[in-house]
Short mmCIF file of C-alpha atoms and ligand atoms in Angstrom, two decimals:
data_model
loop_
_atom_site.label_atom_id
_atom_site.label_comp_id
_atom_site.label_asym_id
_atom_site.label_seq_id
_atom_site.Cartn_x
_atom_site.Cartn_y
_atom_site.Cartn_z
CA UNK A 1 -22.58 1.56 6.27
CA UNK A 2 -23.28 2.99 9.69
CA UNK A 3 -19.92 2.37 11.32
CA UNK A 4 -16.65 4.07 10.47
CA UNK A 5 -13.68 1.92 9.57
CA UNK A 6 -9.90 1.85 9.78
CA UNK A 7 -7.89 -0.12 7.21
CA UNK A 8 -4.21 -0.89 7.85
CA UNK A 9 -2.10 -1.94 4.86
CA UNK A 10 1.48 -3.19 5.20
CA UNK A 11 3.58 -3.68 2.06
CA UNK A 12 5.37 -6.76 3.30
CA UNK A 13 8.66 -6.93 1.44
CA UNK A 14 12.43 -7.44 1.83
CA UNK A 15 14.84 -5.05 3.52
CA UNK A 16 15.71 -1.73 1.94
CA UNK A 17 14.08 -2.02 -1.48
CA UNK A 18 14.60 1.75 -1.81
CA UNK A 19 18.09 0.70 -2.91
CA UNK A 20 18.03 -0.41 -6.53
CA UNK A 21 17.69 -4.19 -6.94
CA UNK A 22 18.82 -4.54 -10.56
CA UNK A 23 22.46 -3.47 -10.90
CA UNK A 24 24.85 -3.45 -13.87
CA UNK A 25 26.11 -6.85 -12.69
CA UNK A 26 22.65 -8.40 -12.28
CA UNK A 27 20.16 -8.71 -9.44
CA UNK A 28 21.54 -8.01 -5.96
CA UNK A 29 20.69 -10.28 -3.07
CA UNK A 30 17.57 -9.27 -1.11
CA UNK A 31 17.60 -9.85 2.66
CA UNK A 32 14.45 -10.49 4.69
CA UNK A 33 15.70 -9.75 8.21
CA UNK A 34 12.61 -7.62 8.81
CA UNK A 35 10.52 -10.82 8.92
CA UNK A 36 11.57 -10.98 12.60
CA UNK A 37 10.14 -7.54 13.32
CA UNK A 38 6.51 -7.82 12.17
CA UNK A 39 5.10 -9.50 15.31
CA UNK A 40 5.58 -6.37 17.42
CA UNK A 41 3.42 -4.45 14.93
CA UNK A 42 0.77 -7.17 14.99
CA UNK A 43 0.64 -6.90 18.81
CA UNK A 44 0.14 -3.13 18.54
CA UNK A 45 -2.78 -3.69 16.13
CA UNK A 46 -4.33 -6.29 18.43
CA UNK A 47 -4.11 -3.88 21.38
CA UNK A 48 -6.70 -1.75 19.53
CA UNK A 49 -8.59 -4.67 17.92
CA UNK A 50 -7.37 -3.59 14.48
CA UNK A 51 -6.86 -6.17 11.72
CA UNK A 52 -3.96 -5.36 9.40
CA UNK A 53 -3.80 -6.49 5.78
CA UNK A 54 -0.29 -7.72 4.97
CA UNK A 55 0.30 -7.33 1.23
CA UNK A 56 3.04 -9.91 0.83
CA UNK A 57 5.61 -10.03 -1.97
CA UNK A 58 7.77 -12.84 -3.33
CA UNK A 59 10.72 -12.85 -0.93
CA UNK A 60 8.50 -12.43 2.14
CA UNK A 61 6.17 -15.29 1.14
CA UNK A 62 8.85 -17.68 2.41
CA UNK A 63 10.50 -15.52 5.10
CA UNK A 64 10.44 -16.89 8.63
CA UNK A 65 9.34 -16.25 11.29
CA UNK A 66 6.84 -13.99 9.51
CA UNK A 67 5.17 -16.80 7.53
CA UNK A 68 4.55 -19.10 10.53
CA UNK A 69 3.34 -16.22 12.67
CA UNK A 70 1.06 -14.81 9.97
CA UNK A 71 -0.53 -18.24 9.48
CA UNK A 72 -1.54 -18.21 13.14
CA UNK A 73 -2.87 -14.65 12.99
CA UNK A 74 -4.81 -15.60 9.88
CA UNK A 75 -6.25 -18.71 11.53
CA UNK A 76 -7.34 -16.59 14.50
CA UNK A 77 -9.01 -14.04 12.18
CA UNK A 78 -6.57 -11.30 13.23
CA UNK A 79 -5.22 -10.27 9.81
CA UNK A 80 -5.58 -10.68 6.06
CA UNK A 81 -2.90 -11.81 3.62
CA UNK A 82 -3.00 -10.04 0.26
CA UNK A 83 -0.50 -9.80 -2.58
CA UNK A 84 2.16 -7.19 -3.30
CA UNK A 85 3.97 -7.47 -6.62
CA UNK A 86 7.61 -6.56 -7.15
CA UNK A 87 7.87 -7.63 -10.75
CA UNK A 88 11.70 -7.44 -10.82
CA UNK A 89 12.37 -10.59 -8.77
CA UNK A 90 9.08 -12.54 -8.96
CA UNK A 91 9.52 -15.69 -11.09
CA UNK A 92 9.85 -16.05 -13.97
CA UNK A 93 12.76 -13.60 -13.81
CA UNK A 94 13.02 -11.67 -17.05
CA UNK A 95 15.92 -9.35 -17.86
CA UNK A 96 15.06 -5.94 -19.24
CA UNK A 97 17.91 -4.08 -20.99
CA UNK A 98 19.95 -2.42 -18.23
CA UNK A 99 19.47 1.34 -18.01
CA UNK A 100 22.18 3.05 -15.98
CA UNK A 101 19.83 5.90 -15.05
CA UNK A 102 16.87 3.67 -14.21
CA UNK A 103 15.55 2.20 -10.96
CA UNK A 104 13.38 -0.80 -9.95
CA UNK A 105 11.11 -1.47 -12.97
CA UNK A 106 7.34 -0.97 -12.98
CA UNK A 107 5.26 -4.08 -13.72
CA UNK A 108 4.08 -2.44 -16.95
CA UNK A 109 7.62 -2.56 -18.39
CA UNK A 110 7.53 -6.37 -18.72
CA UNK A 111 5.92 -8.22 -21.66
CA UNK A 112 2.34 -9.13 -20.72
CA UNK A 113 2.82 -12.89 -21.04
CA UNK A 114 5.70 -12.63 -18.52
CA UNK A 115 3.74 -10.39 -16.18
CA UNK A 116 0.76 -12.78 -16.32
CA UNK A 117 3.07 -15.62 -15.25
CA UNK A 118 4.49 -13.51 -12.43
CA UNK A 119 1.00 -12.64 -11.19
CA UNK A 120 -0.15 -16.28 -11.32
CA UNK A 121 3.04 -17.51 -9.61
CA UNK A 122 2.61 -15.05 -6.74
CA UNK A 123 -1.09 -15.86 -6.34
CA UNK A 124 -0.47 -19.60 -6.23
CA UNK A 125 2.49 -19.21 -3.92
CA UNK A 126 0.42 -17.26 -1.38
CA UNK A 127 -2.45 -19.72 -1.70
CA UNK A 128 -0.12 -22.70 -1.11
CA UNK A 129 1.65 -21.03 1.81
CA UNK A 130 -1.29 -19.53 3.66
CA UNK A 131 -4.07 -21.90 2.60
CA UNK A 132 -6.29 -19.13 1.25
CA UNK A 133 -6.32 -17.54 -2.17
CA UNK A 134 -5.47 -13.83 -1.84
CA UNK A 135 -8.19 -11.37 -2.91
CA UNK A 136 -6.47 -8.05 -2.17
CA UNK A 137 -3.52 -6.47 -3.97
CA UNK A 138 -1.17 -3.52 -4.18
CA UNK A 139 1.21 -2.97 -7.09
CA UNK A 140 4.93 -2.40 -6.48
CA UNK A 141 5.83 1.28 -6.71
CA UNK A 142 2.05 2.05 -6.80
CA UNK A 143 1.79 0.82 -10.39
CA UNK A 144 -1.37 -0.47 -12.04
CA UNK A 145 -2.85 -0.16 -15.54
CA UNK A 146 -6.09 -1.38 -17.20
CA UNK A 147 -4.58 -4.66 -18.46
CA UNK A 148 -3.14 -5.36 -15.02
CA UNK A 149 -6.49 -4.76 -13.29
CA UNK A 150 -8.18 -7.11 -15.74
CA UNK A 151 -5.53 -9.77 -15.00
CA UNK A 152 -6.13 -9.40 -11.26
CA UNK A 153 -9.84 -9.90 -11.78
CA UNK A 154 -9.21 -13.08 -13.78
CA UNK A 155 -7.01 -14.39 -10.96
CA UNK A 156 -9.80 -13.91 -8.43
CA UNK A 157 -8.78 -10.61 -6.83
CA UNK A 158 -11.57 -8.32 -5.66
CA UNK A 159 -9.76 -5.29 -4.29
CA UNK A 160 -6.76 -3.12 -5.12
CA UNK A 161 -5.19 -0.20 -3.24
CA UNK A 162 -2.46 1.01 -5.61
CA UNK A 163 -4.03 4.36 -6.47
CA UNK A 164 -2.53 7.33 -4.60
CA UNK A 165 -5.09 10.10 -5.21
CA UNK A 166 -3.63 13.50 -6.02
CA UNK A 167 -0.15 12.10 -6.73
CA UNK A 168 1.58 12.13 -10.09
CA UNK A 169 4.54 9.72 -10.21
CA UNK A 170 5.90 11.24 -13.43
CA UNK A 171 9.22 12.01 -11.70
CA UNK A 172 9.63 8.42 -10.49
CA UNK A 173 11.62 6.38 -12.99
CA UNK A 174 11.28 2.61 -13.37
CA UNK A 175 13.71 0.90 -15.73
CA UNK A 176 13.01 3.33 -18.56
CA UNK A 177 9.41 4.44 -18.06
CA UNK A 178 7.93 6.86 -15.55
CA UNK A 179 5.19 6.21 -12.99
CA UNK A 180 1.41 6.63 -13.34
CA UNK A 181 -0.44 9.91 -12.89
CA UNK A 182 -3.16 9.65 -10.24
CA UNK A 183 -3.66 13.44 -9.92
CA UNK A 184 -7.38 13.37 -10.63
CA UNK A 185 -8.32 9.95 -9.31
CA UNK A 186 -11.15 9.58 -6.77
CA UNK A 187 -10.18 9.83 -3.11
CA UNK A 188 -12.68 7.32 -1.78
CA UNK A 189 -13.51 3.70 -2.59
CA UNK A 190 -15.08 2.96 -6.00
CA UNK A 191 -15.53 0.06 -8.42
CA UNK A 192 -13.03 0.71 -11.20
CA UNK A 193 -13.97 0.89 -14.83
CA UNK A 194 -11.50 -1.42 -16.57
CA UNK A 195 -10.94 0.91 -19.52
CA UNK A 196 -10.72 4.16 -17.60
CA UNK A 197 -9.36 3.40 -14.15
CA UNK A 198 -10.20 6.83 -12.77
CA UNK A 199 -13.92 6.29 -13.48
CA UNK A 200 -16.41 4.24 -11.50
CA UNK A 201 -18.39 1.53 -13.33
CA UNK A 202 -22.17 1.52 -13.62
CA UNK A 203 -24.01 -0.32 -10.88
CA UNK A 204 -24.86 -3.19 -13.23
CA UNK A 205 -21.15 -3.97 -13.67
CA UNK A 206 -20.10 -3.66 -10.06
CA UNK A 207 -20.32 -7.34 -9.26
CA UNK A 208 -17.59 -8.07 -11.79
CA UNK A 209 -15.08 -5.33 -11.14
CA UNK A 210 -12.26 -4.50 -8.77
CA UNK A 211 -12.96 -2.24 -5.82
CA UNK A 212 -10.30 0.43 -5.52
CA UNK A 213 -9.69 1.44 -1.89
CA UNK A 214 -7.13 4.25 -2.11
CA UNK A 215 -4.88 5.09 0.83
CA UNK A 216 -5.92 8.28 2.60
CA UNK A 217 -3.95 11.25 1.23
CA UNK A 218 -4.99 14.86 1.61
CA UNK A 219 -3.79 18.17 0.25
CA UNK A 220 -3.11 20.63 3.01
CA UNK A 221 -6.25 22.72 3.47
CA UNK A 222 -6.10 26.22 1.99
CA UNK A 223 -6.37 27.97 5.32
CA UNK A 224 -3.45 25.96 6.67
CA UNK A 225 -1.48 26.59 3.52
CA UNK A 226 -2.04 30.30 3.91
CA UNK A 227 -1.01 30.01 7.51
CA UNK A 228 2.24 28.37 6.50
CA UNK A 229 2.73 30.77 3.62
CA UNK A 230 2.66 33.60 6.09
CA UNK A 231 5.35 31.86 8.09
CA UNK A 232 7.53 31.31 5.04
CA UNK A 233 6.26 33.23 2.01
CA UNK A 234 9.22 32.12 -0.12
CA UNK A 235 8.13 28.52 -0.06
CA UNK A 236 4.62 28.87 -1.45
CA UNK A 237 5.15 26.31 -4.21
CA UNK A 238 6.33 23.66 -1.80
CA UNK A 239 3.36 24.42 0.43
CA UNK A 240 0.90 24.07 -2.45
CA UNK A 241 2.39 20.65 -3.24
CA UNK A 242 2.25 19.39 0.30
CA UNK A 243 0.32 16.17 0.85
CA UNK A 244 -0.51 14.47 4.11
CA UNK A 245 -0.54 10.67 4.13
CA UNK A 246 -1.61 8.32 6.87
CA UNK A 247 1.92 6.98 6.77
CA UNK A 248 4.36 7.65 9.61
CA UNK A 249 7.78 9.09 8.81
CA UNK A 250 9.05 9.78 12.32
CA UNK A 251 8.14 13.48 12.29
CA UNK A 252 4.54 13.72 11.09
CA UNK A 253 2.43 12.65 14.09
CA UNK A 254 0.75 16.08 14.26
CA UNK A 255 -0.10 16.02 10.55
CA UNK A 256 -1.50 12.49 10.79
CA UNK A 257 -3.69 13.45 13.76
CA UNK A 258 -4.86 16.49 11.80
CA UNK A 259 -5.70 14.23 8.86
CA UNK A 260 -7.65 11.86 11.11
CA UNK A 261 -9.65 14.81 12.42
CA UNK A 262 -10.27 16.32 8.95
CA UNK A 263 -11.46 12.99 7.52
CA UNK A 264 -13.71 12.07 10.44
CA UNK A 265 -16.79 11.95 8.19
CA UNK A 266 -15.25 9.52 5.73
CA UNK A 267 -16.46 5.97 5.84
CA UNK A 268 -12.93 4.57 5.96
CA UNK A 269 -9.38 5.82 6.34
CA UNK A 270 -6.38 3.81 5.16
CA UNK A 271 -2.94 3.66 6.74
CA UNK A 272 0.17 2.35 4.98
CA UNK A 273 3.69 1.33 5.95
CA UNK A 274 6.32 -1.18 4.75
CA UNK A 275 7.27 -4.17 6.90
CA UNK A 276 10.92 -3.17 6.40
CA UNK A 277 10.19 0.15 8.12
CA UNK A 278 9.54 -1.80 11.34
CA UNK A 279 13.22 -2.82 11.59
CA UNK A 280 16.11 -0.49 12.50
CA UNK A 281 18.01 0.10 9.25
CA UNK A 282 15.39 -1.71 7.15
CA UNK A 283 14.57 1.59 5.42
CA UNK A 284 16.24 4.97 4.91
CA UNK A 285 13.58 6.54 7.18
CA UNK A 286 13.95 4.53 10.40
CA UNK A 287 17.66 3.83 10.73
CA UNK A 288 18.28 3.50 14.47
CA UNK A 289 16.60 1.69 17.35
CA UNK A 290 15.54 5.08 18.73
CA UNK A 291 13.84 5.88 15.42
CA UNK A 292 11.87 2.63 15.70
CA UNK A 293 10.86 3.44 19.29
CA UNK A 294 9.65 6.87 18.12
CA UNK A 295 7.72 5.19 15.28
CA UNK A 296 5.97 2.86 17.75
CA UNK A 297 5.23 5.71 20.14
CA UNK A 298 3.69 7.73 17.25
CA UNK A 299 1.66 4.76 16.01
CA UNK A 300 0.41 4.05 19.54
CA UNK A 301 -0.91 7.61 19.90
CA UNK A 302 -2.36 7.58 16.36
CA UNK A 303 -4.07 4.19 16.78
CA UNK A 304 -5.49 5.11 20.16
CA UNK A 305 -7.08 8.25 18.65
CA UNK A 306 -8.45 6.33 15.67
CA UNK A 307 -9.68 3.51 17.92
CA UNK A 308 -12.01 5.93 19.72
CA UNK A 309 -14.13 6.41 16.60
CA UNK A 310 -13.32 3.64 14.13
CA UNK A 311 -13.43 -0.15 13.88
CA UNK A 312 -10.55 -2.10 12.35
CA UNK A 313 -11.31 -3.96 9.13
CA UNK A 314 -9.27 -5.71 6.40
CA UNK A 315 -9.35 -4.77 2.72
CA UNK A 316 -11.44 -7.78 1.72
CA UNK A 317 -13.85 -7.47 4.63
CA UNK A 318 -14.44 -3.85 3.70
CA UNK A 319 -15.00 -4.89 0.09
CA UNK A 320 -17.73 -7.35 1.11
CA UNK A 321 -19.51 -4.71 3.19
CA UNK A 322 -19.21 -2.12 0.44
CA UNK A 323 -20.57 -4.50 -2.16
CA UNK A 324 -23.53 -5.46 0.00
CA UNK A 325 -24.33 -1.82 0.58
CA UNK A 326 -24.05 -0.80 -3.10
CA UNK A 327 -25.88 -3.79 -4.55
CA UNK A 328 -28.71 -3.70 -2.05
ZN1 ZN B 401 6.89 -2.60 -2.53
#
């Protein structure tokens, strides 16, 4: 692939899912007010000819005005609609024993026959709503496992982006289990082996496997770490753990620009954000209107830098190009 690409992924989900959904008295109500706030983001993408991939979950697959607007963007070839799975409220609803110390469950905590139904329901719902069967996916809370990947393949998916390279989610609790360990997973796109998800399949099996396109995450470079260590030698452990994501948090524009520069030779870089983060108070990170304005100002600067050297592409478009290149 001669060009360099920019992939934008938006986990499109209800407001404030950082707050636990399953409570001791059952499932709390999930609002979708942020459905009114996505169009501004789409306009920002279009300003730079970028094509976001909206990974849409259950409650957002019927949330207006997002659905009507996204149908138009899709018709005009300006975005892709993929699937995002929050297993806790996707039908059929299935009650796990309540754990006081737990949080929103990982998909892998549900019986497989239930999870299969949830995955098929979501796929059909998106196909009915948007008129196209989704082919891209990201798991809720970054969860996938070999069975899950196989199920996605059977449902017609071709690409997943749930792997967060270098990150171990072993401190993140679901209902009772802890998250996956992606510490040693590849940092760039690869066709996943279904038995060992951190390994790439042989070329002969590529046509029938899922392309993993991980979000761009980088450890701080050693020289920078040392630099910081000199500034605050007592915090060396925190420095060693530091990761830079292409994911705005209101105070990391410099880091993101640094990441863009450091990864300039990579074929693609992948941005991520939640739709709820586009609304004041939709997330714990961007609470006020000023915080949202700062977010947009940061994204504008970031996108304009990226737009100088990279072309926007959706997850599935990138997958087609990648496949062509590898199978040539
Ligand atoms: Zn999510």
